[in-house]
Amino acid sequence: MFKAFLIKYAEIGIKGKNRHIFEEVLCRQMRHALAEVEGEFSVTREMGRIYVRTEGAFDYDGAVEALKRVFGIAGICPVVIVDDTGFEDLAKAVVDYVKEVYKDQERTFKVCARRAKKTYPMSSMEMNSELGGRILEACPNMKVDVHEPDLFLNVEVRQNIYIYSETIPGPGGMPVGTNGQAMLLLSGGIDSPVAGYMIAKRGVKIDAVYFHAPPYTSERAKQKVVDLAKLVARYSGPIRLHVVNFTEIQLYIYEKCPHDELTIIMRRYMMKLAEMFARQDGCLGLITGESIGQVASQTMHSLAVTNEVCTMPVFRPLIGFDKQEIVDVSEKIGTYETSVLPYEDCCTIFVAKHPVTKPNLNIIRRSETHLADKIDEMMDTAFRTAELIEIS
Ligand code: ATP
Ligand code: MG
């Protein structure tokens, strides 16, 4: 029955004269998402509205699912479009719509007619009452409630006439590509894919870096990260994933530094390297899945010491989330099942039994002086030899 969708968008409505840029990016992202779906779709902007129209048969559920992943969409309204062939035909189409969509359900409703085409021979008020009357006659279970109806039956007269009442919630946020680019530190865990999702939701294009430590971390652990990047990319669009061989650096830190400081020093080098890739890719910040107090390396003291090596802003969208709240988002976006697959993402020999929870920056810096001989060269090698995987 539905051959089109009216797309409602959220915050991008309030961007003043930049609005058309946001709308264009949104249309582009919608086309991109629908390219995967069976059917012919056209996405158009018309008088401050965005429509998806279809030609011939199409995968309705697939189209809705694809649109539900496009940031910037607040709501997806399936629309019936009819030609303007006189009021009697319209009234019949509206009654058919109500019968079809609501079957014999008991609902209160209100008709909201709008005329963009002012030459239409009836006023909106007349249309409201006339159409309301026809629905009451044809559907005995429906009742009018003009104050708090269960459903608003929208009838918009334009070149054609649009009938719709249902709104499927979209993901909200802003279209990816309207807010610069950032580098996600993506591990195989639960948190970082969620962090990437949340920043992409604000319109930021995402690139990613994964620190791999073969043979201590397996090929399957790497594949898991690639799979997670693909799942995030369903929302964020293409991701350039840099896979860095971190083994030498980790072993060197292990050899030279106190073991209770390993994690914190390792994290400082991860951030430094991530920033090198970020700069190369034109990113404006880093993204991590850290949350205050979750583990020893995420106490306020540890975060301060880790952050100290960065010159770019580090975005930590999960900083105030409890683990369960993060799990809830990961389930909602579909990364949870992959995240909990059992492959190690960080070699156990590199984890101290009693890591420092209140590292002191001066002490950490002093420990790092033991790395002075080779670390710059190792960083350079890790940067130059990283593998680039284009996730689309
Ligand atoms: P996650 O669930 O995202 O793995 P975590 O709870 O395991 O997080 P940590 O291992 O302390 O926490 O990592 C904190 C953050 O550092 C991660 O969210 C991620 O952004 C980054 N990170 C950790 N390990 C790696 C890695 N091997 N490659 C890339 N980024 C990493
Ligand atoms: Mg982890």
Tab-separated table of C-alpha atoms and ligand atoms in Angstrom:
chain	number	residue	atom	x	y	z
A	1	MET	CA	0.000	0.000	0.000
A	2	PHE	CA	2.814	2.437	0.801
A	3	LYS	CA	4.859	3.686	-2.130
A	4	ALA	CA	6.651	6.518	-0.373
A	5	PHE	CA	8.009	7.824	2.910
A	6	LEU	CA	7.968	11.314	4.304
A	7	ILE	CA	11.140	11.885	6.299
A	8	LYS	CA	11.056	14.029	9.421
A	9	TYR	CA	14.341	15.418	10.560
A	10	ALA	CA	15.292	16.712	13.920
A	11	GLU	CA	17.930	19.254	14.754
A	12	ILE	CA	18.910	19.915	11.203
A	13	GLY	CA	15.705	21.890	10.954
A	14	ILE	CA	17.186	24.637	13.080
A	15	LYS	CA	20.389	25.377	11.217
A	16	GLY	CA	19.274	28.593	9.551
A	17	LYS	CA	20.857	29.255	6.219
A	18	ASN	CA	23.030	26.140	6.523
A	19	ARG	CA	19.908	24.067	6.453
A	20	HIS	CA	20.108	23.175	2.768
A	21	ILE	CA	23.647	21.797	3.269
A	22	PHE	CA	22.425	19.527	6.053
A	23	GLU	CA	19.466	18.439	3.955
A	24	GLU	CA	21.677	17.608	1.016
A	25	VAL	CA	24.023	15.525	3.145
A	26	LEU	CA	21.035	13.783	4.694
A	27	CYS	CA	19.645	12.932	1.245
A	28	ARG	CA	23.037	11.608	0.182
A	29	GLN	CA	23.270	9.372	3.281
A	30	MET	CA	19.740	8.107	2.692
A	31	ARG	CA	20.542	7.220	-0.928
A	32	HIS	CA	23.660	5.468	0.254
A	33	ALA	CA	21.678	3.431	2.822
A	34	LEU	CA	18.928	2.551	0.316
A	35	ALA	CA	21.406	1.434	-2.353
A	36	GLU	CA	21.630	-1.896	-0.495
A	37	VAL	CA	17.877	-2.425	-0.446
A	38	GLU	CA	15.886	-4.227	-3.123
A	39	GLY	CA	13.861	-1.749	-5.202
A	40	GLU	CA	14.141	1.568	-7.037
A	41	PHE	CA	14.202	4.578	-4.720
A	42	SER	CA	14.368	8.266	-5.365
A	43	VAL	CA	15.141	10.702	-2.568
A	44	THR	CA	14.017	14.276	-3.155
A	45	ARG	CA	13.773	17.563	-1.330
A	46	GLU	CA	10.572	19.461	-1.954
A	47	MET	CA	9.595	22.645	-0.155
A	48	GLY	CA	11.363	21.869	3.084
A	49	ARG	CA	10.388	18.216	3.028
A	50	ILE	CA	12.306	15.090	2.180
A	51	TYR	CA	10.555	12.208	0.447
A	52	VAL	CA	11.574	8.726	-0.542
A	53	ARG	CA	9.579	7.502	-3.520
A	54	THR	CA	9.645	4.035	-4.978
A	55	GLU	CA	9.061	2.589	-8.438
A	56	GLY	CA	7.519	-0.861	-8.658
A	57	ALA	CA	8.022	-3.576	-6.069
A	58	PHE	CA	10.436	-2.940	-3.210
A	59	ASP	CA	11.518	-4.404	0.098
A	60	TYR	CA	9.435	-2.339	2.535
A	61	ASP	CA	10.965	-3.722	5.744
A	62	GLY	CA	14.464	-3.459	4.298
A	63	ALA	CA	13.893	0.173	3.359
A	64	VAL	CA	12.595	1.031	6.836
A	65	GLU	CA	15.525	-0.769	8.479
A	66	ALA	CA	18.013	1.072	6.272
A	67	LEU	CA	16.428	4.454	7.003
A	68	LYS	CA	16.404	3.704	10.747
A	69	ARG	CA	20.215	3.734	10.575
A	70	VAL	CA	20.560	7.136	8.907
A	71	PHE	CA	21.547	9.756	11.459
A	72	GLY	CA	19.573	12.977	11.134
A	73	ILE	CA	16.247	11.192	10.629
A	74	ALA	CA	13.832	11.773	13.500
A	75	GLY	CA	10.897	9.914	12.010
A	76	ILE	CA	9.911	7.878	8.982
A	77	CYS	CA	6.290	8.253	7.890
A	78	PRO	CA	4.960	5.725	5.378
A	79	VAL	CA	2.781	7.732	3.000
A	80	VAL	CA	0.013	6.934	0.569
A	81	ILE	CA	0.115	9.304	-2.396
A	82	VAL	CA	-3.022	9.766	-4.502
A	83	ASP	CA	-3.730	11.940	-7.505
A	84	ASP	CA	-6.094	14.845	-7.017
A	85	THR	CA	-9.152	13.590	-8.911
A	86	GLY	CA	-11.813	15.291	-6.844
A	87	PHE	CA	-12.920	15.197	-3.215
A	88	GLU	CA	-15.034	12.037	-3.503
A	89	ASP	CA	-12.012	10.022	-4.627
A	90	LEU	CA	-9.934	11.540	-1.847
A	91	ALA	CA	-12.530	10.693	0.807
A	92	LYS	CA	-12.596	7.119	-0.451
A	93	ALA	CA	-8.812	6.910	-0.359
A	94	VAL	CA	-8.727	8.247	3.217
A	95	VAL	CA	-11.362	5.766	4.393
A	96	ASP	CA	-9.504	2.916	2.658
A	97	TYR	CA	-6.316	4.057	4.371
A	98	VAL	CA	-7.894	3.979	7.827
A	99	LYS	CA	-9.517	0.592	7.206
A	100	GLU	CA	-6.296	-0.882	5.938
A	101	VAL	CA	-3.893	0.507	8.546
A	102	TYR	CA	-6.098	0.240	11.625
A	103	LYS	CA	-8.353	-2.662	10.630
A	104	ASP	CA	-11.032	-2.746	13.337
A	105	GLN	CA	-8.942	-1.193	16.060
A	106	GLU	CA	-10.532	1.157	18.552
A	107	ARG	CA	-8.728	4.449	18.145
A	108	THR	CA	-9.362	8.112	18.647
A	109	PHE	CA	-8.266	10.314	15.792
A	110	LYS	CA	-8.089	13.812	14.466
A	111	VAL	CA	-7.868	14.737	10.801
A	112	CYS	CA	-5.198	17.353	10.035
A	113	ALA	CA	-5.707	18.605	6.506
A	114	ARG	CA	-3.211	21.064	5.018
A	115	ARG	CA	-3.324	22.774	1.677
A	116	ALA	CA	-0.040	23.705	0.091
A	117	LYS	CA	-2.048	24.060	-3.111
A	118	LYS	CA	-4.301	26.987	-2.270
A	119	THR	CA	-6.472	26.487	-5.352
A	120	TYR	CA	-8.039	23.374	-3.809
A	121	PRO	CA	-11.785	24.053	-3.680
A	122	MET	CA	-12.239	23.260	0.047
A	123	SER	CA	-10.655	24.895	3.094
A	124	SER	CA	-8.669	22.742	5.507
A	125	MET	CA	-11.391	23.170	8.126
A	126	GLU	CA	-14.012	21.879	5.708
A	127	MET	CA	-11.789	18.970	4.754
A	128	ASN	CA	-11.208	18.080	8.422
A	129	SER	CA	-14.851	17.872	9.267
A	130	GLU	CA	-15.944	16.241	6.025
A	131	LEU	CA	-13.207	13.571	6.101
A	132	GLY	CA	-13.759	13.019	9.831
A	133	GLY	CA	-17.427	12.374	9.162
A	134	ARG	CA	-16.697	9.856	6.404
A	135	ILE	CA	-14.307	7.938	8.660
A	136	LEU	CA	-16.864	7.806	11.485
A	137	GLU	CA	-19.473	6.455	9.088
A	138	ALA	CA	-17.208	3.782	7.674
A	139	CYS	CA	-15.308	2.734	10.811
A	140	PRO	CA	-17.583	2.368	13.838
A	141	ASN	CA	-14.648	1.721	16.205
A	142	MET	CA	-13.017	5.060	15.517
A	143	LYS	CA	-13.826	8.149	17.582
A	144	VAL	CA	-12.854	11.762	17.171
A	145	ASP	CA	-10.729	13.393	19.861
A	146	VAL	CA	-9.387	16.797	18.885
A	147	HIS	CA	-7.341	17.280	22.079
A	148	GLU	CA	-5.402	14.061	22.641
A	149	PRO	CA	-6.084	11.696	19.756
A	150	ASP	CA	-4.321	8.329	19.456
A	151	LEU	CA	-3.509	9.254	15.905
A	152	PHE	CA	-3.275	12.294	13.695
A	153	LEU	CA	-4.485	11.542	10.211
A	154	ASN	CA	-2.532	13.916	8.016
A	155	VAL	CA	-3.918	14.810	4.608
A	156	GLU	CA	-1.706	17.181	2.654
A	157	VAL	CA	-2.814	18.653	-0.630
A	158	ARG	CA	0.124	19.446	-2.887
A	159	GLN	CA	0.562	18.550	-6.557
A	160	ASN	CA	-0.646	15.167	-5.335
A	161	ILE	CA	-2.333	14.346	-2.067
A	162	TYR	CA	-0.375	12.714	0.764
A	163	ILE	CA	-2.047	10.633	3.447
A	164	TYR	CA	-0.109	9.460	6.510
A	165	SER	CA	-0.532	8.848	10.229
A	166	GLU	CA	2.284	6.592	11.428
A	167	THR	CA	5.757	7.707	12.427
A	168	ILE	CA	8.488	5.098	12.810
A	169	PRO	CA	11.225	6.571	15.037
A	170	GLY	CA	14.568	7.249	13.360
A	171	PRO	CA	17.916	7.332	15.155
A	172	GLY	CA	17.991	11.126	15.562
A	173	GLY	CA	21.322	12.928	15.528
A	174	MET	CA	22.852	14.687	12.546
A	175	PRO	CA	23.843	13.399	9.095
A	176	VAL	CA	27.354	11.967	8.969
A	177	GLY	CA	29.586	14.333	7.073
A	178	THR	CA	28.221	17.557	8.542
A	179	ASN	CA	30.619	17.705	11.478
A	180	GLY	CA	34.181	16.835	10.512
A	181	GLN	CA	36.032	13.645	11.177
A	182	ALA	CA	37.537	11.815	14.182
A	183	MET	CA	39.752	8.791	14.849
A	184	LEU	CA	38.177	5.990	16.896
A	185	LEU	CA	40.423	3.716	18.949
A	186	LEU	CA	38.535	0.530	18.155
A	187	SER	CA	39.211	-2.600	20.184
A	188	GLY	CA	37.276	-5.836	20.165
A	189	GLY	CA	35.382	-4.884	23.324
A	190	ILE	CA	31.865	-3.692	24.027
A	191	ASP	CA	32.644	-0.046	24.639
A	192	SER	CA	34.562	1.378	21.706
A	193	PRO	CA	32.035	0.427	18.976
A	194	VAL	CA	29.354	2.173	21.045
A	195	ALA	CA	31.611	5.216	21.453
A	196	GLY	CA	32.118	5.362	17.676
A	197	TYR	CA	28.380	5.049	17.087
A	198	MET	CA	27.649	7.913	19.465
A	199	ILE	CA	30.106	10.335	17.905
A	200	ALA	CA	29.033	9.381	14.361
A	201	LYS	CA	25.467	10.102	15.487
A	202	ARG	CA	26.483	13.723	15.925
A	203	GLY	CA	27.397	13.941	12.242
A	204	VAL	CA	31.085	13.072	12.563
A	205	LYS	CA	32.763	10.870	9.979
A	206	ILE	CA	34.723	8.072	11.653
A	207	ASP	CA	38.088	6.508	10.927
A	208	ALA	CA	39.513	3.831	13.208
A	209	VAL	CA	42.735	2.406	14.525
A	210	TYR	CA	43.220	-1.051	16.047
A	211	PHE	CA	46.362	-2.143	17.889
A	212	HIS	CA	47.128	-5.716	17.085
A	213	ALA	CA	49.779	-7.765	18.905
A	214	PRO	CA	50.464	-10.923	16.916
A	215	PRO	CA	51.079	-13.690	17.851
A	216	TYR	CA	49.729	-12.770	21.292
A	217	THR	CA	46.478	-11.646	19.736
A	218	SER	CA	45.063	-13.927	17.072
A	219	GLU	CA	43.910	-13.363	13.496
A	220	ARG	CA	40.412	-14.077	14.726
A	221	ALA	CA	40.692	-11.231	17.226
A	222	LYS	CA	41.588	-8.948	14.345
A	223	GLN	CA	38.726	-10.312	12.244
A	224	LYS	CA	36.396	-9.539	15.128
A	225	VAL	CA	37.499	-5.908	15.062
A	226	VAL	CA	36.951	-5.798	11.284
A	227	ASP	CA	33.472	-7.245	11.851
A	228	LEU	CA	32.731	-4.632	14.519
A	229	ALA	CA	33.929	-1.879	12.192
A	230	LYS	CA	31.493	-3.193	9.563
A	231	LEU	CA	28.643	-3.076	12.069
A	232	VAL	CA	29.498	0.504	13.057
A	233	ALA	CA	29.830	1.400	9.358
A	234	ARG	CA	26.179	0.463	8.790
A	235	TYR	CA	25.440	3.698	10.658
A	236	SER	CA	28.544	5.796	10.119
A	237	GLY	CA	29.250	4.995	6.472
A	238	PRO	CA	32.709	3.925	5.229
A	239	ILE	CA	35.512	3.606	7.796
A	240	ARG	CA	39.240	3.559	7.078
A	241	LEU	CA	40.566	1.043	9.605
A	242	HIS	CA	44.284	1.166	10.379
A	243	VAL	CA	45.600	-2.063	11.862
A	244	VAL	CA	48.822	-1.341	13.721
A	245	ASN	CA	51.324	-4.010	14.681
A	246	PHE	CA	51.922	-3.109	18.313
A	247	THR	CA	53.832	-6.214	19.418
A	248	GLU	CA	57.358	-4.781	19.406
A	249	ILE	CA	56.359	-1.706	21.335
A	250	GLN	CA	54.464	-3.756	23.903
A	251	LEU	CA	57.368	-6.159	24.400
A	252	TYR	CA	59.784	-3.263	24.715
A	253	ILE	CA	57.639	-1.581	27.379
A	254	TYR	CA	57.332	-4.947	29.131
A	255	GLU	CA	61.091	-5.308	29.136
A	256	LYS	CA	61.964	-1.790	30.281
A	257	CYS	CA	59.209	-0.498	32.544
A	258	PRO	CA	57.762	-1.498	35.940
A	259	HIS	CA	55.010	-4.017	35.381
A	260	ASP	CA	52.381	-2.230	37.421
A	261	GLU	CA	52.762	0.729	35.023
A	262	LEU	CA	52.536	-1.323	31.813
A	263	THR	CA	48.939	-0.636	30.969
A	264	ILE	CA	49.146	3.083	31.504
A	265	ILE	CA	52.361	3.450	29.494
A	266	MET	CA	51.000	1.246	26.745
A	267	ARG	CA	47.875	3.369	26.607
A	268	ARG	CA	49.938	6.538	26.319
A	269	TYR	CA	51.721	5.099	23.276
A	270	MET	CA	48.430	3.949	21.765
A	271	MET	CA	47.082	7.491	22.053
A	272	LYS	CA	50.235	8.970	20.525
A	273	LEU	CA	50.074	6.613	17.568
A	274	ALA	CA	46.343	7.134	17.145
A	275	GLU	CA	47.015	10.842	16.952
A	276	MET	CA	49.572	10.293	14.191
A	277	PHE	CA	46.936	8.481	12.117
A	278	ALA	CA	44.366	11.104	13.017
A	279	ARG	CA	46.589	13.866	11.740
A	280	GLN	CA	47.339	11.943	8.558
A	281	ASP	CA	43.625	11.395	7.866
A	282	GLY	CA	42.579	14.969	8.608
A	283	CYS	CA	40.754	14.137	11.838
A	284	LEU	CA	39.994	16.770	14.457
A	285	GLY	CA	39.950	14.508	17.505
A	286	LEU	CA	40.264	11.024	18.991
A	287	ILE	CA	37.435	8.833	20.321
A	288	THR	CA	37.739	6.169	23.000
A	289	GLY	CA	35.276	3.956	24.872
A	290	GLU	CA	36.569	4.944	28.301
A	291	SER	CA	34.253	5.433	31.265
A	292	ILE	CA	35.336	6.772	34.657
A	293	GLY	CA	36.410	4.049	37.051
A	294	GLN	CA	35.557	1.070	34.827
A	295	VAL	CA	39.057	-0.429	35.115
A	296	ALA	CA	42.406	0.629	36.630
A	297	SER	CA	43.396	2.473	33.465
A	298	GLN	CA	40.191	4.516	33.591
A	299	THR	CA	40.348	6.099	37.045
A	300	MET	CA	40.409	9.878	36.996
A	301	HIS	CA	44.147	9.731	37.732
A	302	SER	CA	44.810	7.256	34.917
A	303	LEU	CA	42.714	9.193	32.423
A	304	ALA	CA	44.633	12.359	33.270
A	305	VAL	CA	47.979	10.643	32.713
A	306	THR	CA	46.803	9.016	29.459
A	307	ASN	CA	45.339	12.256	28.195
A	308	GLU	CA	48.545	14.148	28.836
A	309	VAL	CA	50.212	12.828	25.660
A	310	CYS	CA	47.438	14.074	23.395
A	311	THR	CA	47.345	17.440	21.733
A	312	MET	CA	44.018	16.786	19.990
A	313	PRO	CA	40.758	16.723	21.893
A	314	VAL	CA	39.840	13.219	23.066
A	315	PHE	CA	36.126	12.491	22.932
A	316	ARG	CA	34.896	9.951	25.468
A	317	PRO	CA	31.152	9.766	24.903
A	318	LEU	CA	30.705	6.942	27.460
A	319	ILE	CA	32.507	8.760	30.250
A	320	GLY	CA	29.491	8.882	32.571
A	321	PHE	CA	27.854	5.625	31.523
A	322	ASP	CA	27.583	2.524	33.699
A	323	LYS	CA	28.534	-0.738	32.015
A	324	GLN	CA	24.905	-1.837	31.765
A	325	GLU	CA	23.964	1.372	29.993
A	326	ILE	CA	26.741	0.755	27.460
A	327	VAL	CA	25.580	-2.845	26.997
A	328	ASP	CA	22.039	-1.591	26.361
A	329	VAL	CA	23.225	0.660	23.530
A	330	SER	CA	25.428	-2.073	22.061
A	331	GLU	CA	22.437	-4.426	21.990
A	332	LYS	CA	20.300	-1.776	20.377
A	333	ILE	CA	22.826	-1.072	17.616
A	334	GLY	CA	23.687	-4.736	17.089
A	335	THR	CA	27.358	-4.858	18.122
A	336	TYR	CA	26.944	-6.706	21.433
A	337	GLU	CA	26.961	-10.266	20.138
A	338	THR	CA	30.151	-9.728	18.195
A	339	SER	CA	31.815	-7.819	21.046
A	340	VAL	CA	31.340	-10.670	23.505
A	341	LEU	CA	32.934	-13.313	21.281
A	342	PRO	CA	35.743	-14.726	23.375
A	343	TYR	CA	38.876	-13.842	21.404
A	344	GLU	CA	41.483	-12.012	23.455
A	345	ASP	CA	41.976	-8.406	22.487
A	346	CYS	CA	44.943	-7.729	24.711
A	347	CYS	CA	47.541	-10.304	25.569
A	348	THR	CA	47.313	-11.497	29.138
A	349	ILE	CA	51.061	-11.487	29.605
A	350	PHE	CA	50.953	-7.728	29.200
A	351	VAL	CA	48.473	-7.217	32.008
A	352	ALA	CA	49.904	-6.643	35.484
A	353	LYS	CA	48.316	-8.390	38.459
A	354	HIS	CA	48.124	-5.132	40.372
A	355	PRO	CA	48.142	-2.211	37.958
A	356	VAL	CA	48.538	1.281	39.410
A	357	THR	CA	45.219	2.998	39.863
A	358	LYS	CA	46.645	6.378	40.823
A	359	PRO	CA	49.596	6.803	38.490
A	360	ASN	CA	51.827	9.792	39.074
A	361	LEU	CA	52.723	11.616	35.896
A	362	ASN	CA	56.313	12.343	36.933
A	363	ILE	CA	56.968	8.724	37.843
A	364	ILE	CA	55.441	7.508	34.590
A	365	ARG	CA	57.527	9.961	32.610
A	366	ARG	CA	60.645	8.798	34.402
A	367	SER	CA	59.817	5.162	33.577
A	368	GLU	CA	59.354	6.125	29.942
A	369	THR	CA	62.891	7.533	29.792
A	370	HIS	CA	64.013	3.858	29.818
A	371	LEU	CA	62.455	3.567	26.373
A	372	ALA	CA	64.360	6.484	24.896
A	373	ASP	CA	66.807	4.413	22.828
A	374	LYS	CA	64.395	2.752	20.463
A	375	ILE	CA	60.866	3.933	21.015
A	376	ASP	CA	60.788	6.710	18.406
A	377	GLU	CA	62.006	4.387	15.723
A	378	MET	CA	59.527	1.691	16.805
A	379	MET	CA	56.661	4.194	16.704
A	380	ASP	CA	57.727	5.279	13.267
A	381	THR	CA	57.868	1.664	12.055
A	382	ALA	CA	54.463	0.879	13.554
A	383	PHE	CA	53.022	3.946	11.835
A	384	ARG	CA	54.576	3.209	8.458
A	385	THR	CA	53.811	-0.524	8.371
A	386	ALA	CA	50.174	-0.324	9.482
A	387	GLU	CA	47.694	-2.143	7.287
A	388	LEU	CA	44.803	-0.104	5.896
A	389	ILE	CA	41.451	-1.862	5.586
A	390	GLU	CA	38.674	0.072	3.860
A	391	ILE	CA	35.394	-0.831	5.520
A	392	SER	CA	32.318	0.063	3.529
B	1	ATP	P1	36.475	-1.741	25.053
B	1	ATP	O1	35.267	-2.494	25.471
B	1	ATP	O2	36.167	-0.651	24.096
B	1	ATP	O3	37.569	-2.648	24.604
B	1	ATP	P2	37.583	-1.721	27.655
B	1	ATP	O4	36.566	-1.621	28.718
B	1	ATP	O5	38.130	-3.051	27.344
B	1	ATP	O6	36.993	-1.016	26.365
B	1	ATP	P3	40.281	-0.689	27.793
B	1	ATP	O7	40.798	-1.964	27.293
B	1	ATP	O8	40.889	-0.035	29.000
B	1	ATP	O9	38.719	-0.709	28.091
B	1	ATP	O10	40.348	0.346	26.641
B	1	ATP	C1	39.868	1.644	26.768
B	1	ATP	C2	39.721	2.228	25.364
B	1	ATP	O11	40.981	2.232	24.701
B	1	ATP	C3	38.838	1.380	24.481
B	1	ATP	O12	37.477	1.723	24.638
B	1	ATP	C4	39.357	1.718	23.115
B	1	ATP	O13	38.855	2.968	22.684
B	1	ATP	C5	40.858	1.867	23.365
B	1	ATP	N1	41.556	0.589	23.126
B	1	ATP	C6	41.874	-0.368	24.017
B	1	ATP	N2	42.535	-1.395	23.440
B	1	ATP	C7	42.643	-1.078	22.125
B	1	ATP	C8	43.215	-1.723	20.973
B	1	ATP	N3	43.792	-2.919	21.067
B	1	ATP	N4	43.130	-1.084	19.794
B	1	ATP	C9	42.517	0.125	19.683
B	1	ATP	N5	41.967	0.763	20.722
B	1	ATP	C10	42.026	0.184	21.927
B	2	MG	MG	39.160	-3.566	25.634
